Amino acid sequence: MEISRRTSEIATSVITALLGAIVCYGALENGITWDDSGPRPGYFPFYVGCLIILGSAVIGGQALLRPAESKPPFLDAERARSVVLFFLPIVAFAAISAWLGLYIGMAIYIFYAMYVPGKLKLATSIAAALAVAVINFVVFEKLFMVPLLKGPVLNYFGIY
Amino acid sequence: MSNFGLLLDGFAVALTTHHILIMVAGVLLGLVVGVLPGLGAPNGVSLLLPLTFTMDPVSAIILLTSMYWGALFGGSTTSILFNIPGEPSSVATTFDGYPMARQGQAVRALTLAFSSAGIGALTGVIVITLLSGWVANFALRFGAAEYFAVYFMAFASFIGMSSGSPFKTLVSMMLGFACSAIGADTISGESRLTFEFDALIGGISFLVAVIGLFGLGELIMTMEENLEFHGVKAKLSLREIFKTVAEVPRYWATVLRSALIGCWMGITPGGPTAASFMSYAIGRRFAKNGNRFGKGEPEGIVAPETADHSAGSCALLPMLALGIPGSATAAVMMGGLMIWGLAPGPMLFTTRPDFVWGLIASMYLGNIIAVILVLATVPMFAYILRAPFRIVGPMITVVCMIGAYTVASHTFDIWLALLFGVAGYVFKKLDYPLAPFVLAMVLGDKAEDAFRQAMLTSNGSASIFWSNGLVGTMMALGIILLFLPLISKLLSKAGIGFRRKALPPQSEVGSV
């Protein structure tokens, strides 16, 4: 699996152009004209969307017209693997946090990251996971009084 | 009494053991807040505000402003060591600070940042000392059109001075504008670009975007390249610090230019974030090694840091003199002033001179204390760099995720940050500049409001942007900045043409 620079440039410009189109569409819903009280709310975003489409079109066009591939590929198989191996656990971290709260999420995530890719000892990994959760709890809940997401498990133990 | 005499009285207020201890405590708290991304200066100041209700107003404002200085310095520390801006205003510091730290010169990068930041802050305070009376009269002339002109200058300088494709800068900036437009429209109250998603009605916070784009995006990038930090001395060598401090005067032109940009952007409410970006862009244009910016160039650290801190201190000037906060943090402090029973505005200078001048004097001392304390805490942060990145990386991930959540206590923001992380990674790989995106997100709302208000006053005629000398000059400067690449191309062509035409007469003169 290898993604060339040219492909990624074109794909990105298509995505940004689509985003621009969504912005224009959203702006049209608000009205892009002028009325008695001045420009309607969609006036400004509509032109922003147009400029996004214009810029994306130029970038995409330049990439299409560019002749042979001179720059290194966007991503090769080995690099893609390390990106996925780093990013997927973060997605899992977010999913667990949304469900069981940030403290449990971060403890599980840190344990995994220390033990599997981090190659630390089992006991060290558990200690690190607990330390991270406890230190963050003290800093945010006690010192700065900023409550983080708790989730049903901590609530069950009377921690809100 | 002259400003100088009043300042001396102010020093008498600030130079007590009690107040100096308060400054030390404030700076230390600020450093913690500044180092943690997601816990920014505005956030930290608002968290501390309730504790000051029982304090004497002079002590209270000294505590809050000292915390602000600490946060500004702390934000630069993480920018340089981890490439995570602790504060939005230190985003520009990551561009050259982080590469320099990765080359094993972390101490040099930090010392450069702190000393230029110190110079910037002191310049700002000197400006406040000299101008505080006069500025009230000047800035009273600012209407919506003038505000828009100031923002326009900041945006134009970015497109005009981009080093890569101007179209990528344009797309990046406009996407930022689009993100800032999401949520309730500030003028009509209608919800925009929300597409019936409840989570989007409150809008997208630029802090979440910054955490994703810069924090997570950079983490993925670092993981992909399998980079490890190495060669960073954990010990802070005094010799290296002094050597670097002695290096600073060499960049006097950059320091002076950046301090001026910072003061201007601080007084006119462009704010420290816009100031540091603008100063960086202009610095790249004018520096001898401008093409090396982004690879660890010293001037690339000096320029944004000086401007950031001079703007940060100058932002307090309009707050005190006019009751218009020049930055988010200044807005929180202004709320504090009113709770303490003081009315911000020109009258404050006559009713409570001890408060105003005590505060100004404390700004001199607070910044000096901040420079010393931040240098003293550097070994602690530099030590973390010795750990392998596969251990540090997940720790930073946790901080980013917490940061995304604490912005507004929304679970949705965590997902948003992940999304911005992927976008930041792709954009960075394809050389889309991220800074214009953040700038547009932070200032987008304000720029749009100013534009629409100006249009309302003029009944839709753009001539309001040329209606007086002040706004006309600023708009003209903005347009020149926007087309700077084109203009310099034309000028060099014209220059060559001129020389060719000029040559024959010279040779004729020579032959005669």
XYZ file of C-alpha atoms in Angstrom:
672
model
C 0.000 0.000 0.000
C 1.445 3.288 -1.041
C -0.299 6.611 -1.473
C 1.408 9.005 -3.872
C 1.769 12.684 -3.155
C -0.267 13.556 -6.255
C -3.209 11.369 -5.235
C -3.238 12.799 -1.724
C -3.065 16.396 -3.014
C -6.018 15.810 -5.321
C -8.022 13.927 -2.688
C -7.438 16.665 -0.106
C -8.458 19.407 -2.524
C -11.644 17.495 -3.366
C -12.459 17.182 0.342
C -11.797 20.882 1.055
C -13.861 21.842 -2.016
C -16.726 19.696 -0.669
C -16.399 21.425 2.707
C -16.559 24.754 0.877
C -19.721 23.610 -0.884
C -21.258 22.592 2.452
C -20.419 26.028 3.855
C -22.046 27.718 0.840
C -25.113 25.496 1.192
C -25.408 26.268 4.909
C -25.004 29.969 4.196
C -27.778 29.883 1.604
C -30.126 28.546 4.299
C -29.397 31.660 6.376
C -29.800 33.989 3.424
C -26.880 35.649 1.693
C -28.616 38.828 0.586
C -29.079 42.204 2.202
C -32.215 43.235 4.019
C -33.274 46.273 6.028
C -30.903 45.436 8.885
C -27.843 44.964 6.677
C -26.216 41.767 5.468
C -28.067 38.562 6.438
C -26.139 36.034 8.579
C -25.183 33.907 5.576
C -23.588 36.805 3.678
C -20.081 36.490 5.089
C -19.871 32.642 5.234
C -21.135 32.343 1.635
C -18.119 34.185 0.247
C -15.849 32.275 2.623
C -17.222 29.046 1.124
C -16.700 30.368 -2.397
C -13.082 31.223 -1.627
C -12.527 27.707 -0.221
C -13.872 26.184 -3.467
C -11.773 28.557 -5.573
C -8.552 27.826 -3.669
C -9.197 24.062 -3.689
C -9.864 24.130 -7.427
C -6.524 25.851 -8.083
C -4.621 23.416 -5.825
C -6.349 20.379 -7.337
C -5.795 21.673 -10.855
C -2.103 22.288 -10.210
C -1.725 18.730 -8.861
C -3.525 17.272 -11.889
C -1.363 19.193 -14.349
C 1.894 18.428 -12.546
C 3.769 15.898 -14.727
C 5.814 13.081 -13.200
C 6.042 12.302 -9.503
C 9.079 14.124 -8.136
C 8.283 14.273 -4.415
C 8.443 11.275 -2.052
C 5.170 9.381 -1.563
C 2.638 10.679 0.934
C 2.625 7.465 2.925
C 4.192 4.008 2.482
C 3.098 0.751 4.064
C 5.485 0.790 7.012
C 4.692 4.368 7.981
C 0.965 3.801 7.529
C 1.257 0.898 9.962
C 2.875 2.982 12.717
C 0.322 5.773 12.213
C -2.599 3.342 12.503
C -1.041 1.588 15.520
C -0.723 4.930 17.278
C -4.054 6.401 16.225
C -6.442 3.484 16.771
C -5.743 3.248 20.535
C -6.508 6.987 20.786
C -9.868 6.403 19.098
C -10.492 3.591 21.596
C -9.430 5.959 24.405
C -11.995 8.512 23.225
C -14.719 5.871 22.939
C -14.032 4.439 26.415
C -13.870 7.963 27.868
C -17.199 8.916 26.348
C -18.693 5.793 27.895
C -16.912 5.281 31.244
C -15.381 8.689 31.859
C -11.957 10.210 31.231
C -10.199 8.788 34.303
C -10.942 5.158 33.437
C -10.264 5.896 29.776
C -6.859 7.403 30.466
C -5.864 4.600 32.859
C -6.683 1.882 30.303
C -5.047 3.837 27.490
C -1.843 4.546 29.431
C -1.636 0.922 30.580
C -1.952 -0.298 26.997
C 0.496 2.288 25.602
C 3.110 1.576 28.263
C 2.793 -2.212 28.175
C 2.386 -3.058 24.472
C 4.139 -0.459 22.281
C 6.081 1.057 25.214
C 7.524 -2.366 26.195
C 7.540 -1.531 29.911
C 7.155 -4.213 32.611
C 3.631 -5.219 33.621
C 3.943 -3.778 37.146
C 5.480 -0.528 35.891
C 2.695 -0.132 33.318
C -0.014 -0.617 35.953
C 1.715 1.840 38.282
C 2.025 4.409 35.483
C -1.654 4.050 34.572
C -2.770 4.514 38.176
C -0.358 7.421 38.736
C -1.604 9.282 35.663
C -5.243 8.884 36.693
C -4.631 9.878 40.330
C -2.376 12.856 39.561
C -4.871 14.208 37.028
C -7.679 13.668 39.496
C -5.875 15.697 42.183
C -4.804 18.444 39.777
C -8.158 18.934 38.074
C -10.757 17.991 40.694
C -8.972 19.301 43.796
C -6.485 22.025 42.767
C -8.302 23.676 39.880
C -11.849 22.542 40.644
C -12.397 21.623 36.996
C -14.556 18.490 36.960
C -13.691 16.018 34.208
C -16.040 13.456 32.708
C -16.658 10.770 35.376
C -18.994 8.182 33.881
C -21.187 5.542 35.544
C -18.426 3.537 37.297
C -17.021 6.414 39.359
C -20.550 7.665 40.015
C -21.379 4.214 41.420
C -18.551 4.651 43.932
C -19.894 8.038 44.926
C -17.403 10.172 42.982
C -19.138 12.853 40.967
C 2.099 65.201 38.377
C 4.005 63.686 35.456
C 3.672 60.033 34.496
C 7.159 59.415 35.854
C 6.361 60.781 39.291
C 3.166 58.731 39.388
C 5.163 55.653 38.422
C 7.539 56.172 41.362
C 4.512 56.319 43.662
C 3.373 53.098 42.027
C 6.671 51.414 42.845
C 6.178 52.412 46.467
C 2.905 50.466 46.368
C 4.263 47.428 44.515
C 7.639 47.070 46.245
C 6.390 45.625 49.512
C 7.237 42.110 50.715
C 3.546 41.228 50.654
C 3.119 42.226 47.021
C 6.357 40.605 45.885
C 5.269 37.319 47.471
C 1.948 37.640 45.666
C 3.819 38.149 42.387
C 5.903 35.004 42.966
C 2.796 32.949 43.779
C 0.926 34.356 40.786
C 3.788 33.660 38.372
C 4.182 30.071 39.645
C 0.455 29.369 39.292
C 0.563 30.960 35.856
C 3.446 28.721 34.785
C 1.438 25.609 35.696
C -1.609 26.917 33.855
C 0.446 27.988 30.855
C 2.255 24.674 30.580
C -0.977 22.640 30.588
C -2.623 22.977 27.180
C -6.336 23.544 27.522
C -5.866 25.400 30.791
C -5.061 28.753 29.263
C -4.495 32.176 30.782
C -8.149 33.288 30.438
C -9.239 30.011 32.031
C -6.671 30.205 34.828
C -7.459 33.829 35.616
C -11.182 33.072 35.801
C -10.504 30.116 38.109
C -8.429 32.286 40.414
C -10.817 35.242 40.351
C -13.191 34.016 43.103
C -10.234 33.793 45.523
C -9.533 37.503 45.118
C -12.947 38.810 46.156
C -11.839 39.308 49.735
C -8.478 40.791 48.793
C -7.530 44.425 48.473
C -7.982 45.384 44.753
C -4.313 46.311 44.315
C -3.113 42.926 45.624
C -5.818 41.161 43.630
C -4.903 42.712 40.289
C -1.203 42.082 40.968
C -1.983 38.400 41.589
C -4.026 38.075 38.413
C -1.614 39.946 36.155
C 1.345 37.987 37.562
C -0.516 34.804 36.769
C -0.991 36.128 33.245
C 2.773 36.745 32.820
C 3.493 33.255 34.162
C 0.990 31.729 31.737
C 2.503 33.604 28.795
C 5.983 32.296 29.670
C 4.744 28.783 30.478
C 2.991 28.572 27.110
C 6.311 29.147 25.367
C 7.984 26.380 27.383
C 5.697 23.628 26.071
C 5.735 25.141 22.581
C 9.480 24.712 22.438
C 9.874 21.392 24.252
C 6.813 19.496 22.992
C 5.556 21.497 20.021
C 2.284 21.891 21.927
C 1.395 25.541 22.342
C 0.230 25.991 25.934
C -1.412 29.238 24.832
C -2.807 30.182 21.420
C -0.457 33.169 21.395
C 2.587 30.887 21.574
C 1.585 28.889 18.492
C 4.033 30.882 16.374
C 6.837 30.020 18.807
C 6.527 26.335 17.878
C 7.513 27.036 14.259
C 11.175 27.565 15.077
C 11.414 26.817 18.787
C 10.566 23.145 18.446
C 12.958 22.448 15.541
C 15.750 24.138 17.491
C 15.017 22.048 20.595
C 15.022 18.905 18.463
C 18.477 19.811 17.215
C 19.654 19.512 20.800
C 19.564 23.232 21.579
C 16.564 23.259 23.883
C 18.270 25.477 26.467
C 19.270 27.978 23.793
C 15.745 28.016 22.356
C 14.169 28.535 25.774
C 16.611 31.242 26.807
C 16.113 33.055 23.497
C 12.346 32.869 23.939
C 12.365 34.057 27.544
C 14.840 36.885 27.108
C 13.120 38.257 24.023
C 9.763 37.801 25.744
C 11.111 39.734 28.722
C 12.311 42.552 26.466
C 8.962 42.570 24.688
C 7.019 42.730 27.931
C 9.181 45.525 29.337
C 8.785 47.482 26.089
C 5.056 47.048 26.446
C 5.074 48.309 30.010
C 7.212 51.309 29.059
C 4.710 52.104 26.302
C 1.876 51.890 28.827
C 3.760 54.200 31.186
C 4.280 56.794 28.476
C 0.987 56.566 26.609
C -1.695 55.691 29.139
C -3.071 59.220 29.287
C -2.864 60.007 25.607
C -4.165 56.721 24.229
C -7.636 57.306 25.642
C -8.166 60.233 23.272
C -6.775 58.369 20.273
C -8.643 55.096 20.634
C -11.928 56.852 21.289
C -11.944 57.451 17.530
C -12.055 53.699 16.806
C -15.296 52.607 15.175
C -16.266 49.301 13.629
C -14.539 50.195 10.353
C -11.249 50.826 12.140
C -11.526 47.526 13.994
C -12.109 45.727 10.728
C -9.130 47.480 9.148
C -6.885 46.227 11.975
C -8.065 42.638 11.492
C -7.776 42.959 7.739
C -4.124 43.954 8.102
C -3.424 40.852 10.185
C -5.057 38.517 7.632
C -3.547 40.216 4.602
C -0.049 39.997 6.036
C -0.492 36.245 6.234
C -1.513 35.655 2.631
C 0.996 38.185 1.323
C 3.869 36.765 3.302
C 3.208 33.042 3.028
C 6.263 31.097 1.980
C 4.447 28.267 0.184
C 1.437 28.275 -2.103
C -0.752 31.329 -1.375
C -3.775 29.212 -2.353
C -3.071 26.728 0.421
C -2.837 29.652 2.838
C -6.144 30.932 1.460
C -7.931 27.569 1.824
C -6.543 27.075 5.317
C -7.553 30.572 6.434
C -11.034 30.389 4.912
C -11.668 26.999 6.556
C -10.776 28.735 9.817
C -13.321 31.462 9.065
C -15.931 28.826 8.301
C -15.255 27.065 11.616
C -15.526 30.341 13.514
C -18.882 31.026 11.837
C -20.377 27.763 13.168
C -22.933 28.289 15.910
C -25.129 31.203 16.862
C -24.571 34.341 14.797
C -23.468 37.105 17.175
C -25.548 39.812 15.494
C -28.834 38.122 14.539
C -28.753 35.155 16.921
C -29.591 32.748 14.089
C -27.672 29.481 14.139
C -25.320 29.070 11.221
C -23.730 26.006 9.601
C -25.016 23.760 12.372
C -27.147 21.530 10.080
C -29.443 20.623 12.971
C -26.623 19.161 15.104
C -27.218 20.241 18.683
C -23.534 19.881 19.570
C -22.596 22.541 17.020
C -24.938 25.264 18.266
C -22.398 26.525 20.794
C -19.817 26.757 18.048
C -16.376 25.176 17.815
C -13.819 26.493 20.257
C -10.505 27.419 18.676
C -8.799 25.759 21.659
C -10.191 22.367 20.593
C -8.978 23.020 17.054
C -5.532 24.025 18.307
C -5.276 20.941 20.531
C -6.215 18.718 17.593
C -4.270 20.406 14.805
C -1.102 21.121 16.724
C -1.165 18.616 19.585
C -2.573 15.393 18.152
C -1.621 16.137 14.534
C 1.997 16.646 15.485
C 1.969 13.523 17.681
C 0.814 11.384 14.727
C 3.476 13.012 12.558
C 6.184 12.312 15.131
C 5.043 8.714 15.534
C 5.089 8.201 11.772
C 8.645 9.468 11.504
C 9.580 7.326 14.489
C 11.520 10.224 15.955
C 13.100 10.173 19.371
C 14.242 13.207 21.273
C 17.927 13.004 21.935
C 20.926 15.041 22.903
C 18.931 17.405 25.077
C 20.795 18.339 28.224
C 18.553 17.933 31.215
C 20.833 20.148 33.225
C 20.402 23.836 32.737
C 23.864 25.191 32.146
C 24.294 28.743 33.366
C 27.059 29.293 30.840
C 24.769 28.462 27.966
C 22.087 30.769 29.329
C 24.479 33.709 29.550
C 25.935 32.910 26.154
C 22.445 32.989 24.670
C 21.471 36.175 26.486
C 24.586 37.790 25.044
C 23.426 36.604 21.623
C 20.137 38.516 21.822
C 21.468 42.025 20.995
C 22.535 40.652 17.611
C 18.852 40.460 16.685
C 18.133 44.045 17.728
C 16.351 44.870 14.470
C 13.978 41.906 14.862
C 13.412 42.738 18.530
C 12.610 46.374 17.784
C 10.313 45.588 14.866
C 8.490 42.845 16.761
C 8.074 45.005 19.869
C 6.526 47.753 17.745
C 4.157 45.282 16.051
C 3.260 43.852 19.454
C 2.539 47.236 21.036
C 0.414 48.262 18.074
C -1.564 45.011 18.034
C -1.965 45.095 21.800
C -3.322 48.622 21.964
C -5.564 48.191 18.951
C -7.401 45.028 19.948
C -5.601 42.677 17.604
C -4.332 40.827 20.640
C -1.158 38.850 21.323
C -2.089 35.933 19.042
C -2.440 38.059 15.932
C 0.650 40.023 16.948
C 2.885 36.970 17.252
C 1.707 35.534 13.926
C 2.107 38.836 12.137
C 5.529 39.438 13.641
C 6.632 35.959 12.610
C 5.420 36.457 9.046
C 7.058 39.866 8.756
C 10.208 38.564 10.427
C 10.490 35.799 7.833
C 10.155 38.373 5.103
C 12.844 40.712 6.398
C 15.357 38.427 8.111
C 18.644 37.669 6.381
C 17.967 33.927 6.703
C 14.225 34.227 6.090
C 14.162 31.082 3.956
C 15.539 29.107 6.895
C 12.550 30.080 9.089
C 10.750 26.997 10.344
C 13.962 25.003 10.690
C 15.136 26.387 14.021
C 16.201 29.929 13.168
C 16.870 32.104 16.267
C 15.046 35.091 14.795
C 12.013 32.856 14.242
C 11.816 32.504 18.029
C 12.670 36.094 18.880
C 10.088 37.636 16.538
C 6.878 35.975 17.815
C 7.947 35.949 21.464
C 8.778 39.649 21.600
C 5.532 40.587 19.860
C 3.453 38.173 21.948
C 4.594 39.630 25.244
C 4.610 43.281 24.237
C 1.072 42.831 22.930
C 0.081 40.966 26.089
C 1.154 43.834 28.320
C -0.145 46.539 25.986
C -3.551 44.807 25.924
C -4.037 46.042 29.483
C -3.750 49.657 28.329
C -7.121 49.929 26.525
C -8.699 47.930 29.353
C -7.530 50.410 31.970
C -7.886 53.582 29.915
C -11.074 52.807 27.993
C -12.764 49.751 29.436
C -12.200 47.863 26.186
C -10.232 44.672 26.856
C -7.498 44.015 24.307
C -7.481 40.253 24.888
C -9.594 37.462 26.349
C -7.583 37.494 29.570
C -7.925 41.252 29.858
C -11.679 40.801 29.511
C -11.738 38.434 32.493
C -9.617 40.854 34.522
C -11.980 43.667 33.634
C -14.808 41.594 35.062
C -12.711 41.357 38.222
C -12.241 45.135 38.385
C -15.997 45.631 38.382
C -16.496 42.975 41.067
C -13.917 44.758 43.239
C -15.976 47.905 42.841
C -13.771 49.782 40.390
C -15.032 51.241 37.130
C -12.523 50.682 34.330
C -12.119 53.659 32.050
C -10.442 57.066 31.911
C -11.856 58.056 35.317
C -9.878 55.286 37.009
C -6.689 57.307 36.470
C -8.000 60.169 38.589
C -10.029 58.278 41.202
C -7.590 55.476 41.961
C -4.083 56.517 40.836
C -2.573 54.184 43.463
C -4.342 51.230 41.792
C -3.400 52.116 38.214
C 0.206 53.033 38.903
C 0.704 50.252 41.452
C -0.416 47.834 38.729
C 1.886 49.382 36.129
C 4.849 49.251 38.532
C 4.049 45.635 39.374
C 4.195 44.823 35.673
C 7.876 45.792 35.582
C 8.655 43.633 38.608
C 6.320 40.766 37.708
C 7.963 40.236 34.331
C 11.458 40.210 35.824
C 10.320 37.661 38.422
C 8.674 35.608 35.665
C 11.874 35.431 33.592
C 13.861 34.217 36.633
C 11.262 31.669 37.738
C 10.659 30.253 34.296
C 14.376 29.709 33.777
C 14.584 28.024 37.168
C 11.813 25.567 36.292
C 13.190 24.665 32.859
C 15.300 21.673 34.065
C 12.102 20.063 35.275
C 10.571 20.272 31.803
C 13.795 19.512 29.935
C 14.191 16.363 32.028
C 10.986 14.973 30.547
C 12.616 15.137 27.117
C 15.054 12.386 28.094
C 12.272 9.798 28.222
C 11.706 7.887 24.955
C 8.916 9.295 22.834
C 6.850 6.097 22.882
C 6.423 6.797 26.621
C 6.062 10.601 26.454
C 3.763 10.507 23.394
C 0.817 8.771 25.131
C 1.231 11.093 28.149
C 0.892 14.118 25.849
C -2.094 12.428 24.210
C -3.794 12.208 27.614
C -3.084 15.897 28.288
C -4.513 16.822 24.877
C -7.686 14.807 25.447
C -8.200 16.306 28.900
C -7.502 19.734 27.441
C -10.116 19.232 24.730
C -12.671 18.243 27.345
C -11.948 21.045 29.847
C -12.544 23.748 27.226
C -16.306 23.438 27.623
C -16.939 20.080 29.391
C -18.338 18.594 26.201
C -17.641 14.964 25.307
C -18.240 15.966 21.698
C -15.101 18.139 21.823
C -12.945 15.019 22.333
C -14.152 13.623 19.001
C -13.741 17.015 17.415
C -10.140 17.177 18.601
C -9.470 13.742 17.062
C -10.944 14.957 13.779
C -8.785 18.079 13.858
C -5.834 15.833 14.683
C -6.269 13.893 11.434
C -6.797 17.138 9.498
C -3.691 18.663 11.061
C -1.630 15.608 10.138
C -2.744 15.645 6.490
C -2.389 19.421 6.181
C 1.071 19.368 7.665
C 2.221 16.611 5.317
C 0.897 18.499 2.284
C 2.397 21.852 3.392
C -0.870 23.610 4.121
C 0.009 26.265 6.727
C -1.955 25.782 9.959
C -1.319 29.172 11.532
C -3.750 31.099 9.251
C -6.438 28.595 10.172
C -6.066 29.302 13.887
C -5.773 33.043 13.361
C -9.013 33.046 11.343
C -10.739 30.932 13.974
C -9.730 33.243 16.823
C -10.414 36.526 15.074
C -13.025 35.417 12.523
C -16.072 36.319 14.599
C -14.697 39.676 15.646
C -13.606 40.570 12.114
C -16.998 39.629 10.714
C -18.845 41.584 13.403
C -16.694 44.641 12.774
C -17.277 44.337 9.028
C -21.037 44.015 9.377
C -21.302 46.788 11.925
C -19.264 49.074 9.680
C -21.552 48.192 6.764
C -24.599 48.909 8.905
C -23.314 52.379 9.775
C -22.567 53.191 6.144
C -25.745 51.586 4.715
C -23.749 49.046 2.764
C -21.228 51.356 1.188
C -17.620 50.173 1.303
C -16.484 53.790 1.247
C -16.566 53.759 5.062
C -13.190 52.009 4.968
C -11.715 55.118 3.336
C -13.771 57.690 5.220
C -10.940 59.088 7.320
C -7.169 59.161 7.396
C -6.790 56.585 10.155
C -8.898 53.806 8.668
C -7.787 54.640 5.122
C -4.117 54.302 6.052
C -4.718 50.965 7.761
C -6.732 49.578 4.830
C -4.110 50.741 2.335
C -1.373 49.070 4.383
C -3.451 45.879 4.452
C -3.915 45.848 0.685
C -0.202 46.462 0.136
C 0.567 43.540 2.463
C -1.918 41.313 0.618
C -0.291 41.890 -2.753
C 3.263 42.081 -1.480
C 4.539 39.078 -3.508
C 3.062 40.576 -6.672
C 4.346 44.070 -5.855
C 7.881 42.939 -5.091
C 7.917 40.967 -8.358
C 6.753 44.014 -10.301
C 9.203 46.273 -8.477
C 12.177 44.042 -9.224
C 11.118 43.898 -12.875
C 10.753 47.670 -12.942
C 14.097 47.962 -11.199
C 15.799 45.835 -13.854
C 14.077 47.815 -16.593
C 15.184 51.054 -14.988
C 18.788 49.952 -14.760
C 18.831 48.917 -18.382
C 17.508 52.275 -19.404
C 19.910 54.031 -17.093
C 22.953 52.220 -18.416
C 23.405 53.827 -21.838
C 23.622 57.427 -20.560
C 26.209 56.265 -17.992
C 28.322 54.684 -20.690
C 27.926 57.819 -22.730
C 29.135 59.871 -19.794
C 32.040 57.472 -19.460
C 32.960 57.805 -23.092
C 32.898 61.572 -22.922
